[in-house]
Short mmCIF file of C-alpha atoms and ligand atoms in Angstrom, two decimals:
data_model
loop_
_atom_site.label_atom_id
_atom_site.label_comp_id
_atom_site.label_asym_id
_atom_site.label_seq_id
_atom_site.Cartn_x
_atom_site.Cartn_y
_atom_site.Cartn_z
CA MET O 249 0.00 0.00 0.00
CA THR O 250 1.14 3.57 -0.54
CA CYS O 251 0.31 6.53 1.58
CA SER O 252 0.80 10.20 0.98
CA LEU O 253 0.95 13.02 3.46
CA PHE O 254 0.44 16.12 1.37
CA LEU O 255 3.60 15.52 -0.62
CA GLY O 256 5.72 12.47 -1.14
CA THR O 257 4.75 8.85 -1.43
CA TYR O 258 6.14 5.89 0.46
CA THR O 259 5.59 2.17 0.46
CA GLU O 260 4.55 0.86 3.87
CA VAL O 261 5.19 -2.61 5.20
CA GLN O 262 1.78 -4.15 5.93
CA THR O 263 2.26 -6.45 8.87
CA LYS O 264 0.98 -6.36 12.44
CA MET O 265 4.08 -7.95 13.98
CA ARG O 266 7.54 -6.66 13.17
CA LYS O 267 10.88 -7.73 14.53
CA ILE O 268 13.01 -4.90 15.94
CA PRO O 269 16.20 -5.03 13.84
CA GLN O 270 19.23 -6.44 15.67
CA GLY O 271 21.20 -3.22 15.40
CA LEU O 272 18.51 -0.98 16.91
CA ARG O 273 19.11 -0.21 20.58
CA LEU O 274 16.15 0.86 22.70
CA GLY O 275 16.24 3.29 25.59
CA VAL O 276 14.66 6.21 27.43
CA ALA O 277 15.79 9.75 28.22
CA THR O 278 15.55 12.53 30.81
CA ALA O 279 17.33 15.83 31.48
CA ALA O 280 18.91 17.09 34.70
CA PHE O 281 16.82 20.20 35.30
CA GLN O 282 13.62 18.34 34.51
CA ILE O 283 14.05 15.54 37.07
CA GLU O 284 16.81 16.18 39.61
CA GLY O 285 15.46 18.83 41.96
CA GLY O 286 18.12 19.51 44.61
CA TRP O 287 18.46 22.92 43.00
CA ASN O 288 20.61 24.28 45.83
CA ALA O 289 21.96 21.01 47.27
CA SER O 290 25.58 21.05 48.45
CA ASP O 291 27.54 23.70 46.52
CA LYS O 292 25.31 23.84 43.43
CA THR O 293 24.58 27.35 42.20
CA PRO O 294 21.43 28.45 40.32
CA SER O 295 21.02 27.76 36.65
CA ILE O 296 19.17 30.11 34.32
CA TRP O 297 16.16 27.79 34.57
CA ASP O 298 16.13 27.86 38.39
CA ASN O 299 15.97 31.63 38.24
CA PHE O 300 13.49 31.81 35.37
CA CYS O 301 11.03 29.54 37.20
CA HIS O 302 11.34 31.61 40.37
CA ILE O 303 9.95 34.67 38.57
CA PRO O 304 6.17 34.67 39.10
CA GLY O 305 4.20 34.15 35.91
CA ARG O 306 6.97 32.61 33.82
CA VAL O 307 5.83 28.98 34.15
CA ALA O 308 2.27 28.16 33.07
CA ASP O 309 1.26 26.43 36.32
CA GLY O 310 3.57 28.34 38.65
CA THR O 311 5.76 25.30 39.38
CA ASN O 312 9.56 25.26 39.41
CA GLY O 313 12.52 22.91 39.31
CA ASP O 314 13.35 23.02 43.02
CA ASP O 315 12.18 19.44 43.64
CA THR O 316 10.53 17.99 40.50
CA CYS O 317 11.11 14.20 40.71
CA LYS O 318 13.90 14.57 43.32
CA SER O 319 16.13 12.29 41.30
CA TYR O 320 19.20 13.89 42.90
CA GLU O 321 18.03 12.16 46.06
CA PHE O 322 16.08 9.20 44.67
CA TYR O 323 18.10 8.20 41.59
CA GLN O 324 18.24 4.60 42.77
CA ARG O 325 14.52 4.36 42.22
CA ASP O 326 15.06 5.58 38.66
CA LEU O 327 17.54 2.74 38.23
CA LYS O 328 14.91 0.24 39.35
CA MET O 329 12.46 1.65 36.81
CA LEU O 330 15.07 1.37 34.06
CA LYS O 331 15.73 -2.21 35.05
CA PHE O 332 11.99 -2.90 35.07
CA LEU O 333 11.76 -1.60 31.48
CA GLY O 334 14.82 -3.58 30.43
CA VAL O 335 16.27 -0.74 28.33
CA ASP O 336 19.62 -1.02 26.56
CA PHE O 337 20.69 2.48 27.57
CA TYR O 338 19.66 5.52 29.59
CA ARG O 339 20.18 9.02 28.21
CA PHE O 340 20.47 11.63 31.00
CA SER O 341 22.10 15.06 31.19
CA VAL O 342 24.61 16.64 33.52
CA SER O 343 23.81 19.89 35.28
CA TRP O 344 26.67 22.32 34.53
CA PRO O 345 26.23 24.40 37.74
CA ARG O 346 26.09 21.22 39.85
CA VAL O 347 29.50 20.12 38.57
CA LEU O 348 31.09 23.57 38.17
CA PRO O 349 29.49 25.89 40.73
CA ASN O 350 31.37 28.91 39.34
CA GLY O 351 30.52 27.98 35.78
CA PHE O 352 34.28 27.87 35.15
CA ALA O 353 36.50 24.83 35.49
CA ASN O 354 38.61 26.30 38.30
CA LYS O 355 36.45 24.54 40.89
CA ILE O 356 34.90 21.11 40.46
CA SER O 357 32.21 20.16 42.95
CA LYS O 358 33.08 16.87 44.63
CA ASP O 359 29.44 16.17 45.40
CA GLY O 360 28.29 17.20 41.96
CA ILE O 361 30.67 15.07 39.94
CA GLY O 362 30.35 12.31 42.57
CA TYR O 363 26.60 12.13 41.92
CA TYR O 364 27.06 11.48 38.20
CA SER O 365 29.91 9.09 38.79
CA LYS O 366 27.72 6.96 41.08
CA LEU O 367 24.88 7.07 38.59
CA VAL O 368 27.19 5.87 35.81
CA ASP O 369 28.66 3.08 37.97
CA GLU O 370 25.27 1.84 39.09
CA LEU O 371 23.86 1.89 35.56
CA ILE O 372 26.77 -0.17 34.31
CA ALA O 373 26.35 -2.56 37.23
CA ILE O 374 22.81 -3.35 36.07
CA GLY O 375 23.80 -3.69 32.43
CA ILE O 376 22.44 -0.37 31.15
CA GLU O 377 24.67 1.87 29.05
CA PRO O 378 24.93 5.50 30.19
CA VAL O 379 24.43 8.01 27.36
CA VAL O 380 25.35 11.48 28.56
CA THR O 381 24.11 14.85 27.32
CA ILE O 382 26.60 17.50 28.35
CA TYR O 383 24.21 20.45 27.99
CA HIS O 384 20.42 20.26 28.19
CA TRP O 385 19.69 23.97 28.69
CA ASP O 386 20.56 24.63 32.38
CA LEU O 387 23.40 27.16 31.99
CA PRO O 388 25.01 28.44 35.21
CA GLN O 389 23.48 31.85 35.94
CA SER O 390 27.00 33.19 36.59
CA LEU O 391 27.84 32.59 32.90
CA GLN O 392 24.56 34.11 31.78
CA ASP O 393 25.52 37.24 33.70
CA LEU O 394 28.47 37.44 31.30
CA GLY O 395 26.24 37.08 28.23
CA GLY O 396 25.73 33.32 28.16
CA TRP O 397 25.51 31.91 24.64
CA ALA O 398 25.80 35.43 23.19
CA ASN O 399 29.38 35.73 24.49
CA PRO O 400 31.82 34.15 22.00
CA LEU O 401 33.99 33.03 24.95
CA ILE O 402 31.35 30.44 25.77
CA ALA O 403 32.98 28.15 23.22
CA GLU O 404 36.01 27.97 25.54
CA TRP O 405 33.97 27.70 28.72
CA PHE O 406 31.99 24.83 27.22
CA GLU O 407 35.13 23.07 26.05
CA ASP O 408 36.58 23.34 29.58
CA TYR O 409 33.37 21.91 31.05
CA ALA O 410 33.37 19.05 28.53
CA ARG O 411 36.99 18.27 29.47
CA VAL O 412 36.01 17.94 33.13
CA LEU O 413 33.32 15.41 32.18
CA TYR O 414 35.50 13.42 29.77
CA ASN O 415 38.18 13.24 32.46
CA ALA O 416 35.84 12.21 35.24
CA LEU O 417 33.41 9.91 33.44
CA GLY O 418 34.89 9.08 30.03
CA ASP O 419 36.51 5.85 31.24
CA ARG O 420 32.92 4.52 31.55
CA VAL O 421 30.77 6.74 29.30
CA LYS O 422 31.09 5.88 25.62
CA THR O 423 28.36 8.03 24.09
CA TRP O 424 28.45 11.81 24.51
CA ILE O 425 25.93 14.33 23.25
CA THR O 426 27.34 17.84 23.40
CA LEU O 427 24.24 20.05 23.03
CA ASN O 428 20.58 19.14 23.11
CA GLU O 429 18.53 21.01 20.50
CA PRO O 430 20.40 24.27 19.88
CA LYS O 431 17.36 25.66 18.06
CA GLN O 432 15.11 25.43 21.09
CA PHE O 433 17.36 27.11 23.61
CA GLY O 434 18.57 29.67 21.07
CA ILE O 435 15.35 30.75 19.38
CA TYR O 436 13.08 30.50 22.43
CA GLY O 437 15.66 31.76 24.92
CA TYR O 438 17.17 34.68 22.98
CA GLY O 439 14.43 35.59 20.49
CA THR O 440 11.30 35.13 22.63
CA GLU O 441 10.23 35.16 26.24
CA ARG O 442 9.22 31.50 26.19
CA PHE O 443 12.45 30.08 27.64
CA ALA O 444 15.27 31.10 29.97
CA PRO O 445 17.23 33.35 29.82
CA ASP O 446 14.35 35.37 28.38
CA ILE O 447 16.47 37.78 26.34
CA CYS O 448 13.77 38.61 23.77
CA SER O 449 16.11 40.09 21.21
CA ALA O 450 13.99 38.97 18.26
CA GLY O 451 15.69 38.84 14.89
CA THR O 452 19.20 39.42 16.24
CA GLY O 453 19.85 37.65 19.58
CA GLU O 454 18.81 34.21 18.35
CA TYR O 455 21.20 34.47 15.38
CA MET O 456 24.18 35.65 17.45
CA VAL O 457 23.96 32.56 19.61
CA VAL O 458 23.78 30.00 16.80
CA LYS O 459 27.34 30.65 15.76
CA ASN O 460 28.61 30.39 19.34
CA MET O 461 26.73 27.16 19.96
CA LEU O 462 28.15 25.56 16.84
CA LEU O 463 31.66 26.63 17.77
CA ALA O 464 31.23 25.38 21.35
CA HIS O 465 29.99 22.03 20.08
CA ALA O 466 32.83 21.80 17.56
CA ARG O 467 35.50 22.52 20.18
CA ALA O 468 34.09 19.88 22.53
CA TRP O 469 34.05 17.35 19.67
CA HIS O 470 37.63 18.13 18.57
CA LEU O 471 38.77 17.86 22.16
CA TYR O 472 37.21 14.42 22.47
CA ASP O 473 38.49 13.35 19.09
CA LYS O 474 42.10 14.37 19.70
CA GLU O 475 42.67 13.91 23.39
CA PHE O 476 40.17 11.37 24.65
CA ARG O 477 38.99 9.12 21.84
CA PRO O 478 42.34 7.36 21.42
CA THR O 479 42.10 5.93 24.93
CA GLN O 480 38.38 6.14 25.78
CA LYS O 481 37.19 4.91 22.37
CA GLY O 482 33.70 6.39 22.47
CA ASN O 483 31.48 8.54 20.26
CA CYS O 484 30.58 12.18 20.47
CA GLY O 485 27.85 14.05 18.59
CA ILE O 486 25.12 16.64 18.73
CA THR O 487 21.31 16.33 19.01
CA ILE O 488 19.20 18.48 16.70
CA ALA O 489 15.41 18.93 16.83
CA THR O 490 14.38 17.39 13.52
CA ASP O 491 10.62 17.87 13.40
CA PHE O 492 9.57 17.76 9.75
CA ARG O 493 8.49 20.83 7.78
CA GLU O 494 6.92 20.91 4.31
CA GLY O 495 4.55 22.93 2.13
CA LEU O 496 0.87 22.94 3.08
CA THR O 497 -0.16 22.63 -0.58
CA ASP O 498 1.72 21.71 -3.72
CA SER O 499 1.78 25.28 -5.02
CA PRO O 500 5.37 26.26 -5.90
CA ALA O 501 5.27 29.02 -3.27
CA ASP O 502 4.25 26.59 -0.50
CA VAL O 503 6.72 23.94 -1.58
CA GLU O 504 9.49 26.52 -1.39
CA ALA O 505 8.17 27.80 1.97
CA GLY O 506 8.34 24.23 3.31
CA LYS O 507 11.96 23.86 2.17
CA LEU O 508 12.91 27.23 3.61
CA ALA O 509 11.23 26.41 6.93
CA LEU O 510 13.08 23.09 7.14
CA ASP O 511 16.37 24.86 6.47
CA PHE O 512 15.59 27.47 9.14
CA GLU O 513 14.41 24.94 11.72
CA VAL O 514 16.85 22.08 11.15
CA GLY O 515 19.42 22.84 8.44
CA PHE O 516 20.58 25.95 10.29
CA TYR O 517 22.23 23.62 12.84
CA SER O 518 22.80 20.45 10.84
CA HIS O 519 24.19 21.90 7.60
CA PRO O 520 27.31 23.45 9.15
CA ILE O 521 28.17 20.09 10.74
CA PHE O 522 26.96 17.42 8.32
CA SER O 523 26.89 18.90 4.78
CA LYS O 524 29.77 18.54 2.34
CA THR O 525 30.03 22.30 1.81
CA GLY O 526 29.71 23.28 5.49
CA GLY O 527 28.33 26.66 6.61
CA PHE O 528 24.72 27.76 6.97
CA PRO O 529 22.13 26.72 4.35
CA GLU O 530 22.20 29.12 1.38
CA ARG O 531 18.45 29.81 1.53
CA VAL O 532 18.72 30.94 5.13
CA VAL O 533 21.76 33.17 4.54
CA LYS O 534 20.08 34.79 1.52
CA ARG O 535 16.72 35.35 3.21
CA ILE O 536 18.16 36.95 6.37
CA ALA O 537 20.53 39.13 4.32
CA GLU O 538 17.67 40.35 2.09
CA LYS O 539 15.32 41.09 4.94
CA SER O 540 18.09 42.81 6.94
CA ALA O 541 18.87 45.09 3.97
CA GLU O 542 15.17 45.92 3.49
CA GLN O 543 14.98 46.80 7.17
CA GLY O 544 17.91 49.20 6.97
CA TYR O 545 20.53 47.13 8.82
CA PRO O 546 24.07 47.90 7.62
CA ARG O 547 24.80 44.16 7.44
CA SER O 548 22.97 40.87 7.75
CA ARG O 549 21.54 40.15 11.20
CA LEU O 550 23.06 36.67 10.82
CA PRO O 551 26.74 36.82 11.81
CA GLU O 552 28.97 35.27 9.18
CA LEU O 553 31.01 32.14 9.71
CA SER O 554 34.59 32.65 8.55
CA LYS O 555 36.31 30.05 6.35
CA GLU O 556 38.26 28.84 9.39
CA GLU O 557 35.10 28.55 11.46
CA ILE O 558 33.31 26.64 8.71
CA ALA O 559 36.21 24.22 8.58
CA LEU O 560 36.35 23.88 12.37
CA ILE O 561 32.65 23.01 12.59
CA SER O 562 32.42 20.75 9.54
CA GLY O 563 32.30 16.99 10.19
CA THR O 564 32.16 17.29 13.98
CA SER O 565 29.60 14.64 14.87
CA ASP O 566 30.01 10.88 14.97
CA PHE O 567 26.25 10.40 14.54
CA PHE O 568 23.18 12.51 13.76
CA GLY O 569 21.36 12.96 17.08
CA PHE O 570 17.73 13.28 16.06
CA ASN O 571 14.84 14.43 18.28
CA HIS O 572 11.38 14.27 16.74
CA TYR O 573 7.88 14.99 18.01
CA SER O 574 5.67 16.17 15.12
CA SER O 575 5.51 17.96 11.74
CA LYS O 576 4.30 21.33 10.47
CA PHE O 577 3.01 22.51 7.11
CA TYR O 578 3.88 25.95 5.73
CA THR O 579 1.99 28.31 3.48
CA THR O 580 2.62 31.81 2.16
CA GLU O 581 -1.10 32.14 1.32
CA THR O 582 -2.16 33.38 4.78
CA TYR O 583 1.10 35.15 5.63
CA LYS O 584 0.77 38.89 6.05
CA ARG O 585 3.59 41.33 6.69
CA GLY O 586 3.38 42.49 10.30
CA MET O 587 1.71 39.35 11.65
CA PHE O 588 5.02 38.49 13.35
CA PRO O 589 7.30 41.05 15.02
CA ILE O 590 9.73 42.72 12.60
CA PRO O 591 12.48 41.68 12.70
CA SER O 592 12.04 38.15 13.99
CA TYR O 593 12.81 34.57 13.15
CA ASN O 594 9.19 33.91 12.11
CA ASP O 595 9.08 37.02 9.98
CA ASP O 596 12.31 35.92 8.32
CA ILE O 597 10.70 32.58 7.41
CA GLY O 598 7.83 34.65 5.99
CA ALA O 599 5.21 31.89 5.95
CA VAL O 600 2.61 30.48 8.34
CA GLY O 601 3.23 27.05 9.86
CA THR O 602 0.38 24.86 11.14
CA TYR O 603 -0.06 21.26 12.21
CA GLY O 604 -2.54 20.67 9.37
CA GLY O 605 -5.88 18.96 9.89
CA TYR O 606 -4.52 16.18 12.09
CA LYS O 607 -6.30 15.10 15.28
CA GLU O 608 -5.86 17.53 18.18
CA ALA O 609 -3.27 16.54 20.79
CA PRO O 610 -3.25 17.53 24.48
CA VAL O 611 0.27 18.92 23.98
CA ILE O 612 0.17 20.61 20.60
CA HIS O 613 3.78 20.10 19.59
CA THR O 614 3.32 16.33 19.78
CA LYS O 615 0.42 16.04 17.31
CA LYS O 616 0.54 12.51 15.91
CA ILE O 617 1.77 12.60 12.27
CA PRO O 618 3.80 9.38 12.05
CA ASN O 619 4.76 9.65 8.41
CA GLY O 620 6.61 12.85 9.35
CA ILE O 621 9.31 10.98 11.26
CA ARG O 622 9.95 8.85 8.20
CA LYS O 623 10.19 11.91 6.00
CA ALA O 624 12.57 13.59 8.44
CA LEU O 625 14.79 10.50 8.60
CA ASN O 626 14.86 10.37 4.81
CA TRP O 627 15.67 14.06 4.61
CA VAL O 628 18.72 13.49 6.83
CA LYS O 629 19.72 10.47 4.77
CA ASP O 630 19.42 12.35 1.47
CA GLN O 631 20.99 15.61 2.59
CA TYR O 632 23.96 14.18 4.43
CA ASP O 633 24.94 10.99 2.67
CA ASN O 634 23.13 8.58 4.97
CA PRO O 635 24.81 9.20 8.33
CA GLU O 636 24.24 6.94 11.32
CA ILE O 637 21.19 8.32 13.14
CA PHE O 638 20.55 8.14 16.86
CA ILE O 639 16.91 8.95 17.60
CA THR O 640 17.61 10.60 20.94
CA GLU O 641 14.00 11.65 21.72
CA ASN O 642 10.50 10.81 20.52
CA GLY O 643 7.36 10.99 22.62
CA TYR O 644 3.83 12.17 23.23
CA GLY O 645 2.45 14.64 25.77
CA THR O 646 -0.77 14.11 27.74
CA SER O 647 -2.39 16.14 30.46
CA SER O 648 -3.31 13.41 32.97
CA GLY O 649 -4.14 9.76 33.57
CA SER O 650 -2.32 6.49 33.79
CA ASN O 651 -4.23 4.56 31.13
CA ASP O 652 -2.38 6.34 28.35
CA LEU O 653 -3.57 4.38 25.33
CA GLU O 654 -3.09 7.46 23.14
CA ARG O 655 0.60 7.50 24.02
CA ILE O 656 0.88 3.80 23.15
CA ASP O 657 -0.77 4.44 19.78
CA TYR O 658 1.65 7.27 19.11
CA TYR O 659 4.66 5.07 19.94
CA LYS O 660 3.36 2.15 17.87
CA GLU O 661 2.81 4.26 14.79
CA TYR O 662 6.05 6.23 15.10
CA ILE O 663 8.17 3.13 15.70
CA ASN O 664 6.43 1.47 12.77
CA ALA O 665 7.38 4.43 10.57
CA VAL O 666 10.97 4.25 11.86
CA LEU O 667 11.11 0.56 10.93
CA ASP O 668 9.87 1.46 7.43
CA ALA O 669 12.60 4.09 7.20
CA ILE O 670 15.20 1.49 8.15
CA GLU O 671 13.93 -1.52 6.23
CA VAL O 672 12.37 0.04 3.13
CA ASP O 673 14.33 3.27 2.72
CA GLY O 674 17.73 2.22 4.06
CA CYS O 675 18.08 4.90 6.75
CA ARG O 676 20.86 3.97 9.20
CA VAL O 677 19.01 4.34 12.51
CA SER O 678 20.78 2.53 15.33
CA THR O 679 19.16 4.04 18.44
CA TYR O 680 15.59 4.74 19.47
CA THR O 681 14.92 6.73 22.65
CA ALA O 682 11.49 7.27 24.19
CA TRP O 683 10.96 10.64 25.87
CA SER O 684 10.55 10.33 28.77
CA LEU O 685 11.27 7.86 31.54
CA MET O 686 8.87 9.72 33.84
CA ASP O 687 6.77 12.88 34.14
CA ASN O 688 8.98 15.87 34.82
CA MET O 689 9.31 19.63 34.76
CA GLU O 690 8.29 20.44 31.18
CA TRP O 691 10.13 23.78 31.08
CA SER O 692 7.77 26.77 30.88
CA SER O 693 4.73 24.45 30.66
CA GLY O 694 5.46 23.23 34.21
CA ILE O 695 4.39 19.81 35.48
CA GLY O 696 1.00 19.93 33.72
CA ALA O 697 2.37 18.50 30.46
CA LYS O 698 3.06 14.79 31.08
CA PHE O 699 5.57 12.88 28.99
CA GLY O 700 6.34 9.96 31.30
CA LEU O 701 6.14 6.25 30.77
CA PHE O 702 5.95 6.50 34.58
CA GLU O 703 3.48 8.81 36.27
CA VAL O 704 4.98 10.87 39.12
CA ASP O 705 2.93 11.99 42.11
CA PHE O 706 4.26 15.53 42.53
CA ASN O 707 2.07 16.17 45.59
CA ASP O 708 3.78 13.42 47.49
CA ASP O 709 7.10 14.28 49.09
CA GLN O 710 8.44 10.88 48.01
CA LYS O 711 7.55 11.72 44.37
CA THR O 712 6.22 8.18 43.98
CA ARG O 713 6.49 6.83 40.44
CA ARG O 714 3.93 4.40 38.95
CA PRO O 715 4.22 2.74 35.56
CA ARG O 716 1.58 3.86 33.09
CA ALA O 717 0.07 1.44 30.57
CA SER O 718 2.74 2.71 28.14
CA ALA O 719 5.53 1.55 30.49
CA PHE O 720 4.15 -2.01 30.44
CA TRP O 721 3.80 -1.78 26.68
CA TYR O 722 7.38 -0.53 26.13
CA LYS O 723 8.74 -3.15 28.54
CA ASP O 724 7.01 -5.83 26.48
CA LEU O 725 8.30 -4.43 23.19
CA ILE O 726 11.84 -4.47 24.55
CA ALA O 727 11.55 -7.98 26.03
CA LYS O 728 10.13 -9.51 22.85
CA ARG O 729 12.04 -7.19 20.52
CA THR O 730 8.87 -7.17 18.46
CA LEU O 731 6.54 -4.35 17.53
CA ASP O 732 3.04 -5.79 17.81
CA LEU O 733 0.64 -3.20 16.42
CA GLU O 734 -2.27 -4.88 18.16
CA ALA O 735 -0.60 -5.44 21.54
CA LYS O 736 -2.60 -4.50 24.62
CA PRO O 737 -0.48 -4.08 27.76
CA GLN O 738 -1.07 -6.17 30.90
CA VAL O 739 -1.13 -3.55 33.64
CA GLU O 740 -0.31 -4.14 37.32
CA GLU O 741 -0.49 -1.86 40.35
CA ILE O 742 3.11 -1.23 41.36
CA SER O 743 5.11 1.78 42.42
CA PHE O 744 8.72 2.87 42.74
C1 BGC J 1272 13.33 18.59 24.87
C2 BGC J 1272 12.82 17.98 26.17
C3 BGC J 1272 11.33 18.25 26.31
C4 BGC J 1272 10.64 17.57 25.16
C5 BGC J 1272 9.11 17.59 25.20
C6 BGC J 1272 12.40 18.37 23.70
O1 BGC J 1272 12.40 19.50 22.89
O2 BGC J 1272 14.62 18.15 24.59
O3 BGC J 1272 13.55 18.52 27.23
O4 BGC J 1272 10.83 17.85 27.54
O5 BGC J 1272 11.05 18.19 23.97
O6 BGC J 1272 8.60 18.85 24.95
#
């Protein structure tokens, strides 16, 4: 059978039971700020997210990251949950201000690094591989006070921080992810008020930081490659939000708007690292330069990458770290000048993006459009000569309840599309990661948006975790290494 989602046609494998390919490892992910709590434990200093959440009105439900799941205290219960699921690996992140309370590498917190070292040891002891994200958005406030990602020196600060982690954990950690989703913390944090550090410098701030992020990532990769890989023998890469974008209709203007949006949203970060030519995508460079000139700026609002910088960044990822939640469709038809602030990222794209007529989802950015993940995987394959892809996040948001059949449906259909991408299209996907192990602090949405395979009782001081139906379902998928599209999970009352 063939199926088409606005544009593009794919052949789908029609079977209700599919073997998970041998080379596909299955895991779950979390991030430090979202689960650890212990925001001022020992010598930890505040991150930009601690401070952002403490400002009244910034988080939808008024919650903060002070406690969340208390994993800093209760991580051993997380280990039991991981064991229960039977995952191959666990992707977690390190909190920069917990390890380096000054932000700089002149002082390493014994308790901070000790926490992650124990976590790594205990994961390995139960046969689960630790996959470590170096930066998942919780910058030390002390570095933000110096400009944060807008200060070019951050490339050095980040490299120093990465060195501390490679030195302390690299004998046991073999998979490193430098940055999680540069687009999200750059665009939302520096171009809008949605995320910390709430700089709101639309049309300029978010472009200044892209260059610094790419250089920071590249330095951390080169450091690993030259000084640590020879003895530690691991991999190091970056994770990019790779939600799919395409035209809403097949009019030439919409098709082009879809391509431009994909280059703005994904290619901006992936092109400099993975493309043969290096540097930012041409469409993006041209569009921002044109709009900047129209708006009377003496030069493009997008800082240039020099030849040396392009060369430094090019080829600096051992895999394509791929996060995916949903897809959007772009049209120029309903776009009107002035509907977005001028200048701004959205105005630069110059088209309106929507989730199309797909079924509503409780958390809008996880609308279920399974064919989109396949298209995104194929886009990466075609653009970048079929790199190895680690799906480092994929998941569905709900607002409540433990009988999360909708989440199971989402996972079934997305994993099915991933298997089509591997088996029919030849995409080299070797890792699939469900987001998330448990409910957590969903950034400025607070604890109201639930992404967990495990439900967390946030009113209870023990932050008791209970497996949802989806946890039983994922456990079964992992144990049988089979995707059964008709499987119904056997649920039991247990807690951790
Ligand atoms: C982020 C996660 C977040 C998830 C769900 C991703 O963009 O990496 O931290 O919780 O989306 O919104």
